[in-house]
Coordinates of C-alpha atoms in Angstrom, one line a residue:
Chain L
X209 CA -46.7 262.5 84.9
X210 CA -44.6 260.0 82.8
X211 CA -42.6 257.5 84.5
X212 CA -38.7 258.3 83.5
X213 CA -36.6 255.0 83.7
X214 CA -33.0 255.3 84.4
X215 CA -30.6 253.9 81.9
X216 CA -33.0 251.1 80.7
X217 CA -30.6 249.6 78.4
X218 CA -28.0 248.6 81.1
X219 CA -30.2 246.6 82.7
X220 CA -32.1 245.3 79.9
X221 CA -28.8 244.1 77.9
X222 CA -27.5 242.4 80.8
X223 CA -30.7 240.5 82.0
X224 CA -30.9 239.2 78.5
X225 CA -27.3 238.5 77.7
X226 CA -25.7 237.0 80.9
X227 CA -25.1 233.7 80.9
X228 CA -25.9 233.2 77.4
X229 CA -22.4 232.0 75.8
X230 CA -23.8 232.7 72.3
X231 CA -24.1 236.8 72.8
X232 CA -21.1 238.7 73.0
X233 CA -21.0 242.0 73.8
X234 CA -18.6 244.5 71.6
X235 CA -17.5 247.8 72.4
X236 CA -15.3 250.5 70.5
X237 CA -14.0 252.6 73.4
X238 CA -17.9 253.9 74.2
X239 CA -18.5 251.3 77.0
X240 CA -20.1 253.8 79.8
X241 CA -21.7 255.8 76.8
X242 CA -23.3 252.9 75.8
X243 CA -24.7 252.0 79.2
X244 CA -22.3 248.3 79.0
X245 CA -19.9 249.2 81.8
X246 CA -21.6 247.0 84.3
X247 CA -21.8 244.2 81.7
X248 CA -18.1 244.4 81.2
X249 CA -17.4 244.5 84.6
X250 CA -19.7 241.6 85.8
X251 CA -19.6 239.3 82.5
X252 CA -16.1 239.8 81.2
X253 CA -15.9 236.4 79.5
X254 CA -18.7 237.7 77.2
X255 CA -16.9 241.4 76.7
X256 CA -14.8 241.9 74.1
X257 CA -13.1 245.4 73.6
X258 CA -12.1 246.7 70.0
X259 CA -10.6 250.1 70.8
X260 CA -11.6 252.9 68.3
X261 CA -11.4 250.6 65.5
X262 CA -15.3 250.1 63.9
X263 CA -14.1 248.7 60.4
X264 CA -12.1 246.1 62.0
X265 CA -15.0 245.6 65.0
X266 CA -17.8 244.9 62.1
X267 CA -16.0 242.2 59.9
X268 CA -14.8 240.7 63.0
X269 CA -18.6 240.6 64.2
X270 CA -19.3 239.2 60.9
X271 CA -16.4 236.4 61.6
X272 CA -18.1 235.8 65.1
X273 CA -21.6 235.4 63.3
X274 CA -20.0 232.9 60.7
X275 CA -19.4 230.6 63.8
X276 CA -22.5 230.9 65.5
X277 CA -22.2 233.8 67.8
X278 CA -24.8 236.5 67.6
X279 CA -22.3 239.6 68.3
X280 CA -24.1 242.9 69.9
X281 CA -22.1 245.6 68.8
X282 CA -22.5 249.2 70.5
X283 CA -21.0 252.4 69.9
X284 CA -22.5 255.7 68.7
X285 CA -24.8 255.3 65.3
X286 CA -22.8 257.3 63.3
X287 CA -19.9 255.3 63.9
X288 CA -21.4 252.4 63.1
X289 CA -22.1 252.8 59.6
X290 CA -20.6 256.1 58.1
X291 CA -16.9 254.7 58.5
X292 CA -17.4 250.9 58.2
X293 CA -20.0 250.8 55.4
X294 CA -18.3 248.6 53.1
X295 CA -17.4 246.1 56.1
X296 CA -21.3 246.1 57.0
X297 CA -21.9 245.6 53.7
X298 CA -19.9 242.5 52.8
X299 CA -19.3 241.2 56.1
X300 CA -22.7 241.5 57.8
X301 CA -25.5 242.1 55.3
X302 CA -24.6 240.3 52.5
X303 CA -23.8 236.7 54.3
X304 CA -26.6 237.7 56.6
X305 CA -25.1 237.4 59.7
X306 CA -27.0 237.6 62.9
X307 CA -25.0 240.7 64.0
X308 CA -27.2 242.9 66.4
X309 CA -26.0 247.1 65.6
X310 CA -26.8 248.9 68.6
X311 CA -26.7 252.5 67.7
X312 CA -26.7 255.1 70.3
X313 CA -27.5 258.6 69.9
X314 CA -29.7 258.7 67.4
X315 CA -30.5 262.0 65.2
X316 CA -30.4 265.1 67.5
X317 CA -30.0 263.1 70.4
X318 CA -26.0 264.4 71.1
X319 CA -25.0 267.7 71.3
X320 CA -21.6 266.7 69.5
X321 CA -22.9 268.1 66.2
X322 CA -22.5 267.0 62.4
X323 CA -20.1 264.1 63.2
X324 CA -21.7 262.7 66.1
X325 CA -25.5 263.0 64.8
X326 CA -26.8 259.9 62.9
X327 CA -29.0 261.6 60.7
X328 CA -29.5 259.6 57.4
X329 CA -29.0 256.0 59.0
X330 CA -32.7 254.8 58.5
X331 CA -32.2 256.0 54.9
X332 CA -28.7 254.1 54.4
X333 CA -30.3 251.1 56.1
X334 CA -33.4 251.1 54.1
X335 CA -31.6 250.3 51.1
X336 CA -29.3 247.5 52.4
X337 CA -30.8 244.3 51.5
X338 CA -31.2 241.4 54.3
X339 CA -31.7 244.7 57.3
X340 CA -33.9 244.8 59.8
X341 CA -34.4 248.3 61.2
X342 CA -36.0 249.1 64.8
X343 CA -36.2 252.2 66.3
X344 CA -37.1 252.6 70.5
X345 CA -39.4 255.3 71.7
X346 CA -39.7 254.6 75.2
X347 CA -38.3 252.6 77.9
X348 CA -40.6 249.8 77.3
X349 CA -38.9 249.7 74.0
X350 CA -35.6 250.1 74.9
X351 CA -36.1 247.1 77.4
X352 CA -37.2 245.2 74.7
X353 CA -35.0 245.7 72.4
X354 CA -32.6 242.8 72.5
X355 CA -35.2 240.0 72.5
X356 CA -36.8 241.9 69.5
X357 CA -33.4 242.1 67.6
X358 CA -32.4 238.6 68.7
X359 CA -35.4 237.2 67.3
X360 CA -34.3 238.1 63.6
X361 CA -32.4 235.4 61.4
X362 CA -30.0 238.3 59.8
X363 CA -28.6 241.6 60.9
X364 CA -30.8 244.1 62.5
X365 CA -30.1 247.8 62.8
X366 CA -31.2 249.4 66.4
X367 CA -31.8 253.2 67.1
X368 CA -31.4 252.9 70.9
X369 CA -32.3 255.5 73.6
X370 CA -30.2 256.0 76.7
X371 CA -29.8 257.4 80.0
X372 CA -33.4 258.7 81.7
X373 CA -35.9 257.9 79.2
X374 CA -39.8 258.2 79.7
X375 CA -42.0 255.2 79.7
X376 CA -44.9 255.7 77.4
X377 CA -46.0 251.8 76.1
X378 CA -46.3 249.2 78.6
X379 CA -46.4 246.2 75.8
X380 CA -43.0 245.3 74.3
X381 CA -42.0 246.1 70.8
X382 CA -43.5 242.8 68.6
X383 CA -41.3 242.8 65.2
X384 CA -43.2 243.7 62.2
X385 CA -46.1 245.6 64.2
X386 CA -47.0 249.0 64.7
X387 CA -48.6 250.8 67.6
X388 CA -52.0 252.4 67.1
X389 CA -52.1 255.6 69.9
X390 CA -55.4 256.7 68.6
X391 CA -57.9 256.5 66.0
X392 CA -59.2 259.6 64.5
X393 CA -60.5 260.3 61.4
X394 CA -59.2 263.6 60.4
X395 CA -55.6 263.2 60.1
X396 CA -53.0 260.3 60.4
X397 CA -50.0 261.0 62.5
X398 CA -46.9 258.8 61.7
X399 CA -43.9 259.0 64.3
X400 CA -40.9 257.2 65.6
X401 CA -38.2 257.2 68.3
X402 CA -38.5 260.7 70.3
X403 CA -40.9 262.5 68.1
X404 CA -43.7 260.1 69.1
X405 CA -43.4 261.7 72.5
X406 CA -43.5 265.1 70.9
X407 CA -46.9 264.2 69.2
X408 CA -48.2 262.8 72.4
X409 CA -47.7 266.7 73.7
X410 CA -50.0 268.2 71.1
X411 CA -52.3 265.3 71.4
X412 CA -55.2 267.5 73.7
X413 CA -54.4 270.8 72.0
X414 CA -55.3 269.5 68.7
X415 CA -58.5 267.6 70.3
X416 CA -59.3 270.8 71.6
X417 CA -59.2 272.4 68.2
X418 CA -61.5 270.1 67.2
X419 CA -59.2 267.8 65.2
X420 CA -59.5 263.9 65.1
X421 CA -56.4 262.5 65.2
X422 CA -55.2 259.0 64.3
X423 CA -51.6 258.5 65.3
X424 CA -49.1 255.6 64.4
X425 CA -45.8 255.0 66.2
X426 CA -43.4 252.8 64.4
X427 CA -40.8 250.6 66.1
X428 CA -40.4 248.1 63.2
X429 CA -39.1 250.5 60.0
X430 CA -38.2 247.4 58.1
X431 CA -39.8 245.0 57.2
X432 CA -42.8 247.2 57.0
X433 CA -46.7 246.1 57.0
X434 CA -47.3 248.7 53.9
X435 CA -51.1 247.0 53.8
X436 CA -52.0 248.2 57.8
X437 CA -50.4 251.7 56.9
X438 CA -52.7 251.8 54.2
X439 CA -55.9 251.1 55.9
X440 CA -55.1 253.9 58.4
X441 CA -54.6 256.3 55.5
X442 CA -58.1 255.2 54.5
X443 CA -59.6 255.5 57.6
X444 CA -58.6 259.3 57.5
X445 CA -60.5 262.4 55.5
X446 CA -57.6 264.9 55.0
X447 CA -54.3 263.2 54.7
X448 CA -50.8 262.4 56.7
X449 CA -48.3 263.9 59.0
X450 CA -45.1 262.3 59.4
X451 CA -42.4 263.7 62.3
X452 CA -39.0 262.1 62.3
X453 CA -35.9 262.7 64.1
X454 CA -34.0 262.3 60.6
X455 CA -33.7 263.4 57.5
X456 CA -36.8 263.6 55.4
X457 CA -35.1 261.7 52.4
X458 CA -35.4 258.2 52.9
X459 CA -37.0 258.1 56.7
X460 CA -40.1 257.2 57.7
X461 CA -41.6 260.1 55.7
X462 CA -40.2 258.7 52.3
X463 CA -41.5 255.1 53.8
X464 CA -45.1 256.5 54.5
X465 CA -44.9 258.4 50.7
X466 CA -43.5 255.5 48.5
X467 CA -46.5 253.4 50.5
X468 CA -48.9 255.9 49.0
X469 CA -47.4 256.1 45.5
X470 CA -47.2 252.6 44.9
X471 CA -50.8 252.3 46.1
X472 CA -52.1 254.9 44.1
X473 CA -53.4 256.9 47.2
X474 CA -54.0 260.6 46.3
X475 CA -53.9 262.0 49.6
X476 CA -52.2 264.9 50.9
X477 CA -48.8 264.3 52.7
X478 CA -46.6 266.3 55.1
X479 CA -43.1 265.3 55.8
X480 CA -41.4 266.9 59.0
X481 CA -37.9 266.3 59.7
X482 CA -34.7 267.5 59.4
X483 CA -34.9 269.1 55.5
X484 CA -31.3 268.8 53.6
X485 CA -29.2 269.8 56.5
X486 CA -26.9 268.8 58.9
X487 CA -27.7 269.6 62.5
X488 CA -25.9 272.2 64.8
X489 CA -24.6 271.1 68.2
X490 CA -26.9 271.6 71.2
X491 CA -29.1 270.4 73.5
X492 CA -31.9 268.4 72.2
X493 CA -35.1 270.6 73.1
X494 CA -33.7 273.4 71.5
X495 CA -32.4 271.2 68.2
X496 CA -35.8 269.9 68.2
X497 CA -37.5 273.2 68.2
X498 CA -35.0 274.9 65.8
X499 CA -35.1 272.0 63.1
X500 CA -39.0 271.5 63.6
X501 CA -39.1 268.5 65.2
X502 CA -41.2 269.1 68.2
X503 CA -44.7 269.1 68.9
X504 CA -45.2 272.8 68.0
X505 CA -43.7 271.8 64.3
X506 CA -46.0 269.1 64.2
X507 CA -49.1 271.4 64.7
X508 CA -48.2 273.8 62.1
X509 CA -47.7 270.9 59.8
X510 CA -51.0 270.0 60.5
X511 CA -52.2 273.5 60.0
X512 CA -50.2 273.3 56.6
X513 CA -52.1 270.4 55.4
X514 CA -55.8 271.6 56.8
X515 CA -54.8 275.2 55.1
X516 CA -56.0 276.8 58.2
X517 CA -54.6 277.9 61.7
X518 CA -56.1 276.7 65.0
X519 CA -54.4 279.4 67.4
X520 CA -52.6 276.8 69.1
X521 CA -49.1 278.3 70.7
X522 CA -46.6 276.3 72.8
X523 CA -48.5 277.0 76.0
X524 CA -51.4 275.2 74.8
X525 CA -49.5 272.3 74.5
X526 CA -48.1 269.6 77.5
X527 CA -44.9 270.7 79.0
X528 CA -41.9 270.0 77.3
X529 CA -39.6 267.3 79.4
X530 CA -36.0 268.6 80.2
X531 CA -33.7 265.3 80.8
X532 CA -32.3 265.2 83.8
X533 CA -28.1 265.5 84.1
X534 CA -27.6 262.5 85.6
X535 CA -24.7 264.2 87.3
X536 CA -22.8 267.3 87.4
X537 CA -19.5 265.8 86.9
X538 CA -20.5 264.0 84.2
X539 CA -23.1 265.9 82.2
X540 CA -25.3 264.4 79.7
X541 CA -23.0 264.8 76.6
X542 CA -20.7 262.7 74.6
Chain F
X78 CA 11.7 276.6 56.0
X79 CA 9.9 278.0 58.8
X80 CA 11.5 280.3 61.3
X81 CA 10.7 279.6 65.2
X82 CA 9.4 282.9 66.9
X83 CA 12.0 283.6 69.8
X84 CA 9.5 283.6 72.7
X85 CA 10.4 283.2 76.2
X86 CA 9.7 280.0 78.4
X87 CA 7.8 282.0 80.7
X88 CA 5.2 283.5 77.9
X89 CA 4.9 280.0 76.6
X90 CA 4.2 278.6 80.0
X91 CA 1.8 281.4 80.5
X92 CA -0.1 280.7 77.4
X93 CA 0.2 276.9 78.4
X94 CA -2.4 278.2 81.6
X95 CA -4.4 280.2 79.5
X96 CA -5.3 277.3 77.2
X97 CA -6.4 275.9 80.4
X98 CA -8.0 278.5 82.3
X99 CA -9.9 279.3 78.9
X100 CA -11.4 275.6 78.8
X101 CA -12.5 275.5 82.8
X102 CA -14.1 278.8 81.8
X103 CA -15.9 278.1 78.2
X104 CA -17.1 274.3 79.4
X105 CA -19.3 276.5 82.3
X106 CA -20.9 278.6 79.0
X107 CA -21.5 275.2 77.6
X108 CA -22.6 273.2 80.9
X109 CA -19.9 270.8 79.5
X110 CA -16.7 270.4 78.2
X111 CA -13.4 268.0 77.4
X112 CA -11.3 269.2 80.2
X113 CA -8.8 266.2 80.5
X114 CA -7.8 266.3 76.5
X115 CA -7.4 269.5 76.6
X116 CA -5.1 270.1 79.3
X117 CA -2.7 267.0 78.4
X118 CA -1.9 268.9 75.1
X119 CA -1.8 272.4 76.5
X120 CA 1.7 272.9 76.5
X121 CA 2.2 271.4 73.0
X122 CA -0.6 273.8 71.7
X123 CA 1.4 276.9 73.0
X124 CA 4.4 276.1 71.7
X125 CA 3.4 275.2 68.5
X126 CA 1.0 278.3 68.1
X127 CA 3.1 280.9 69.8
X128 CA 6.5 279.9 69.0
X129 CA 6.8 277.1 66.2
X130 CA 4.0 277.6 63.1
X131 CA 4.6 280.2 60.6
X132 CA 1.4 281.8 60.7
X133 CA 0.1 285.7 60.1
X134 CA -3.3 286.0 61.9
X135 CA -4.0 289.0 59.6
X136 CA -4.0 286.9 56.6
X137 CA -5.5 283.6 57.6
X138 CA -5.6 282.5 53.6
X139 CA -1.9 283.1 53.2
X140 CA -0.8 280.5 50.8
X141 CA 2.5 280.0 52.4
X142 CA 1.5 279.6 56.0
X143 CA 1.9 276.3 58.1
X144 CA -0.7 274.1 58.3
X145 CA -2.7 272.7 61.6
X146 CA -5.3 269.6 61.5
X147 CA -6.7 269.3 65.1
X148 CA -7.2 265.2 64.3
X149 CA -8.2 265.1 68.2
X150 CA -10.9 267.3 67.5
X151 CA -12.7 267.3 70.7
X152 CA -9.8 269.6 72.3
X153 CA -11.0 272.5 69.7
X154 CA -12.2 274.3 73.2
X155 CA -8.5 274.7 74.0
X156 CA -7.5 276.0 70.2
X157 CA -10.6 278.3 70.1
X158 CA -8.6 280.8 72.8
X159 CA -5.3 280.7 71.0
X160 CA -6.8 281.2 67.8
X161 CA -8.9 284.5 69.1
X162 CA -5.8 285.5 71.7
X163 CA -3.6 285.7 68.2
X164 CA -6.0 287.9 66.7
X165 CA -7.8 285.6 64.1
X166 CA -11.0 286.7 65.9
X167 CA -12.5 288.9 68.6
X168 CA -12.0 286.8 71.7
X169 CA -15.8 288.1 73.1
X170 CA -17.2 285.9 70.1
X171 CA -16.2 283.1 72.7
X172 CA -19.0 283.8 75.0
X173 CA -21.4 282.2 72.5
X174 CA -19.6 279.0 72.9
X175 CA -21.8 276.0 71.5
X176 CA -24.7 277.9 72.0
X177 CA -27.0 277.5 68.8
X178 CA -25.5 279.6 66.1
X179 CA -22.4 280.2 67.4
X180 CA -18.8 279.5 65.0
X181 CA -17.7 277.7 67.9
X182 CA -19.0 273.9 68.9
X183 CA -17.7 271.2 70.7
X184 CA -15.9 270.1 67.7
X185 CA -14.1 272.6 65.4
X186 CA -15.7 273.6 62.1
X187 CA -13.4 275.1 59.2
X188 CA -16.4 276.5 57.5
X189 CA -17.0 278.8 60.7
X190 CA -13.7 279.5 62.6
X191 CA -11.2 282.1 61.2
X192 CA -7.9 280.4 61.4
X193 CA -8.7 277.1 61.2
X194 CA -7.8 275.0 58.1
X195 CA -9.8 271.8 58.8
X196 CA -12.9 270.5 60.5
X197 CA -12.9 267.4 62.6
X198 CA -14.8 265.6 65.3
X199 CA -14.7 262.3 64.1
X200 CA -11.5 260.7 65.1
X201 CA -8.7 259.0 62.7
X202 CA -9.4 261.3 59.6
X203 CA -6.6 264.2 60.9
X204 CA -3.3 262.4 59.5
X205 CA -5.0 261.4 56.0
X206 CA -5.8 265.2 55.4
X207 CA -2.7 266.5 56.5
X208 CA -1.0 264.1 54.3
X209 CA -3.2 265.6 51.5
X210 CA -2.4 269.2 52.4
X211 CA 1.5 268.2 52.7
X212 CA 1.7 267.0 49.4
X213 CA -0.4 269.3 47.7
X214 CA 2.2 271.9 48.8
X215 CA 4.8 270.0 47.3
X216 CA 3.0 270.1 43.9
X217 CA 2.5 273.8 44.1
X218 CA 6.3 274.0 45.1
X219 CA 5.6 275.3 48.4
X220 CA 7.9 274.8 51.5
X221 CA 5.2 275.0 54.4
X222 CA 5.0 272.5 56.8
X223 CA 1.9 270.5 57.8
X224 CA 1.2 269.8 61.5
X225 CA -1.6 267.2 62.6
X226 CA -2.0 266.6 66.4
X227 CA -3.0 263.3 67.2
X228 CA -4.7 261.7 70.2
X229 CA -3.7 258.4 71.7
X230 CA -7.2 256.9 71.4
X231 CA -7.9 257.6 67.5
X232 CA -4.4 255.5 67.1
X233 CA -6.5 252.3 66.9
X234 CA -8.4 253.4 63.8
X235 CA -7.1 251.7 60.9
X236 CA -6.9 255.0 58.8
X237 CA -4.3 256.5 60.9
X238 CA -2.1 253.3 59.6
X239 CA -3.0 253.7 56.1
X240 CA -2.0 257.5 56.3
X241 CA 1.4 256.4 58.1
X242 CA 2.0 253.9 55.4
X243 CA 1.0 256.8 52.5
X244 CA 3.1 259.1 53.9
X245 CA 6.2 256.9 54.0
X246 CA 5.6 256.0 50.6
X247 CA 5.1 259.0 49.1
X248 CA 7.9 260.5 51.0
X249 CA 6.1 263.5 52.9
X250 CA 8.8 265.2 54.4
X251 CA 6.5 268.4 55.1
X252 CA 4.1 266.3 57.3
X253 CA 4.8 266.7 61.3
X254 CA 2.5 264.2 63.4
X255 CA 2.2 265.3 67.1
X256 CA 1.0 262.5 69.2
X257 CA -0.3 263.6 72.7
X258 CA 0.4 260.5 74.3
X259 CA -1.7 261.1 77.4
X260 CA -2.0 257.2 78.1
X261 CA -6.1 257.2 78.3
X262 CA -8.8 256.5 75.9
X263 CA -12.6 256.6 77.2
X264 CA -12.7 252.9 78.3
X265 CA -9.5 253.2 79.9
X266 CA -5.7 252.7 79.3
X267 CA -4.8 252.3 75.9
X268 CA -2.6 249.6 76.7
X269 CA -5.6 247.9 78.3
X270 CA -8.1 248.8 75.5
X271 CA -6.3 248.7 72.4
X272 CA -2.6 248.6 72.9
X273 CA -0.4 251.0 70.4
X274 CA 3.1 250.4 71.8
X275 CA 5.9 250.5 70.9
X276 CA 4.6 253.5 68.9
X277 CA 7.8 255.1 67.9
X278 CA 9.0 251.8 66.3
X279 CA 5.8 251.3 64.8
X280 CA 6.0 254.8 62.7
X281 CA 9.9 254.4 62.1
X282 CA 8.8 250.8 60.3
X283 CA 6.6 252.9 58.1
X284 CA 9.6 255.5 57.0
X285 CA 8.8 257.8 59.6
X286 CA 11.9 260.2 61.4
X287 CA 10.5 259.6 65.3
X288 CA 11.1 261.7 68.5
X289 CA 9.7 261.2 71.9
X290 CA 9.7 263.6 74.8
X291 CA 8.1 265.0 77.9
X292 CA 5.0 266.9 76.2
X293 CA 4.6 269.1 79.5
X294 CA 8.0 270.2 79.6
X295 CA 8.4 273.2 77.4
X296 CA 12.0 273.2 76.8
X297 CA 12.0 269.4 75.6
X298 CA 8.9 270.3 73.5
X299 CA 10.6 273.4 72.0
X300 CA 13.9 271.3 71.4
X301 CA 11.8 268.7 69.4
X302 CA 10.6 271.3 67.3
X303 CA 13.9 272.3 66.8
X304 CA 15.2 269.1 65.6
X305 CA 12.8 268.7 63.1
X306 CA 14.7 268.1 60.2
X307 CA 14.5 270.1 56.3
X308 CA 11.3 268.7 54.9
X309 CA 13.5 268.3 52.1
X310 CA 14.7 265.1 53.7
X311 CA 11.7 263.1 52.4
X312 CA 11.1 261.6 55.7
X313 CA 7.4 262.4 57.6
X314 CA 8.1 263.1 61.2
X315 CA 6.4 262.4 64.5
X316 CA 7.1 263.7 67.6
X317 CA 5.6 261.4 70.6
X318 CA 4.3 263.5 73.4
X319 CA 4.2 261.5 76.5
X320 CA 1.5 263.4 78.6
X321 CA -1.0 263.2 81.4
X322 CA -4.4 263.3 80.8
X323 CA -5.9 265.9 82.7
X324 CA -2.7 267.7 83.7
X325 CA -2.4 270.5 85.9
X326 CA -5.7 269.8 87.7
X327 CA -5.2 267.0 90.4
X328 CA -8.4 265.5 90.5
X329 CA -8.4 265.1 86.7
X330 CA -4.9 263.8 86.3
X331 CA -5.1 260.4 84.9
X332 CA -8.7 260.2 85.6
X333 CA -11.5 258.0 83.5
X334 CA -13.9 260.3 85.0
X335 CA -13.0 263.6 83.3
X336 CA -13.2 263.2 79.5
X337 CA -16.2 265.1 79.9
X338 CA -17.6 266.9 82.9
X339 CA -18.8 270.3 84.0
X340 CA -17.6 271.8 86.9
X341 CA -19.6 274.4 88.8
X342 CA -19.7 276.5 92.4
X343 CA -16.9 275.8 94.6
X344 CA -15.3 273.0 92.6
X345 CA -14.6 275.7 89.7
X346 CA -13.4 278.2 92.1
X347 CA -11.2 275.3 93.3
X348 CA -9.8 274.5 89.9
X349 CA -9.4 277.6 88.6
X350 CA -7.2 278.6 91.4
X351 CA -5.4 275.7 91.2
X352 CA -4.3 276.3 87.4
X353 CA -3.6 279.9 88.3
X354 CA -0.9 278.4 91.0
X355 CA 1.0 277.1 87.8
X356 CA 1.9 273.1 87.2
X357 CA 3.1 271.4 90.2
X358 CA 5.3 268.6 90.1
X359 CA 3.5 265.2 88.5
X360 CA 2.7 262.6 91.2
X361 CA 1.5 259.2 90.7
X362 CA -0.6 258.1 93.8
X363 CA 1.2 254.9 95.2
X364 CA -1.1 251.8 94.5
X365 CA -2.9 250.4 97.5

């Protein structure tokens, strides 16, 4: 049974930032939604409420960065780059300020629909010079995201999980590395964020079907160790399947495709994720099933790559985990 | 100019109650809902839709209709029942509220909802959209009004003030902003988080005509609508409605805990009974 950790970011951020006067915590009217309400109450001198004004907040953070502060900006991912994109580029990324952009509710982890789902952020951030991109896939990674981000000399985009988060790993994020979760030689599976847990759900069913899976989890998307990925691709016979909580254009599927094309690798690649579509609002397991981001979608993708069916159904997969609602009054929502 | 319908106060009160009870009912279908932000604008929506707007539900694309943009899109849960009630679509469709594939989500989608002029959900956009619609009407020699319902939290967004400046500059007399001044954003009181007062002076300085009244007192709301000048005066208009976030349900009034919530079991029944009894005078708890 997987260990579930409640609000790991709340605990980790406070432990990291408390008493460090160079760290400032910025919020845009989503303080409890980004789990920094406790920090606000206990460390008011390090907390700045900017109101619902993201453009101002980003350039303001660039100014703080010029003066030597390391601002940690908190809001939902979408609101941190769609509206204030120009401010992000000109006030933070180009001058290479040490601003840590903590983007909550990545991809379909919110029921809020199109306006609240950051489905193309990795694509956007990959194309910004000076930007580093980290994504959390479990509680240990959430617990180590602050140190990891703050080790970078420049801006860092972080996809952060909130609420009740499973613990899948026992070592912290080491920026620039990737996690090797299994070392099979038939198919390479590449996942990041919440799709890693999905791939792990399919592990035993795929093994029972006689497939030897090599599974890589990415917490660092930029910079990226292309050499190591190519070594893994060279270790499998049939090809690569990527699964991402993001559109397939510009995300980790594209990253793998570019790496293969640049090196002249002629293996098959199946990229799973949101396919040129906005997502509906709805609960996360529902959306992951509907848009083909879950364990069963991975199995079907592998079948497609192999050109054969393995007779695996939902019943053969490890049970999907349904998040606890942390209170009936304040349901996990927006 | 638009001719307000002659609807009785009793009807408007009843429709405001309907907006609140439907919000509670639909939230139960969804498992969560934006109660308090919707309750604060129930009287505004009731007066607007049942008395003020020049619309024909049988012709949602009628060129001369008044336009409405719900900039605070998270209150859509209170708008859908009104649109259904007026005949834009079958109320039974609301049983699918927020279900995958439903036309009716937490935030409103103009590509799906009959009678909805514009989508929203990302705050701060609505006043600019409304200005575009209003100026398009002027170019096309129409005399419809464009109403925009704003939340007071989103007044912190810079885009609101870009729109306010442009509306004054372009003398958009057919643009009417309705500000639901319920006092709270998600993190706390707006005046603590990012102050917006003196809000009427700010709009006035941008060239707007301003009014301010109690947004839960229907005669005052109707009177404010009646005082809107002819659009040809060239002054965009704002009505600041002083409201109470969560108005109508004691436990939610001016509470930070009910921006999003989920009433179940006895709580659901209690709240429905409280709403059914009608609005009681608003009382502020004495400070301890």
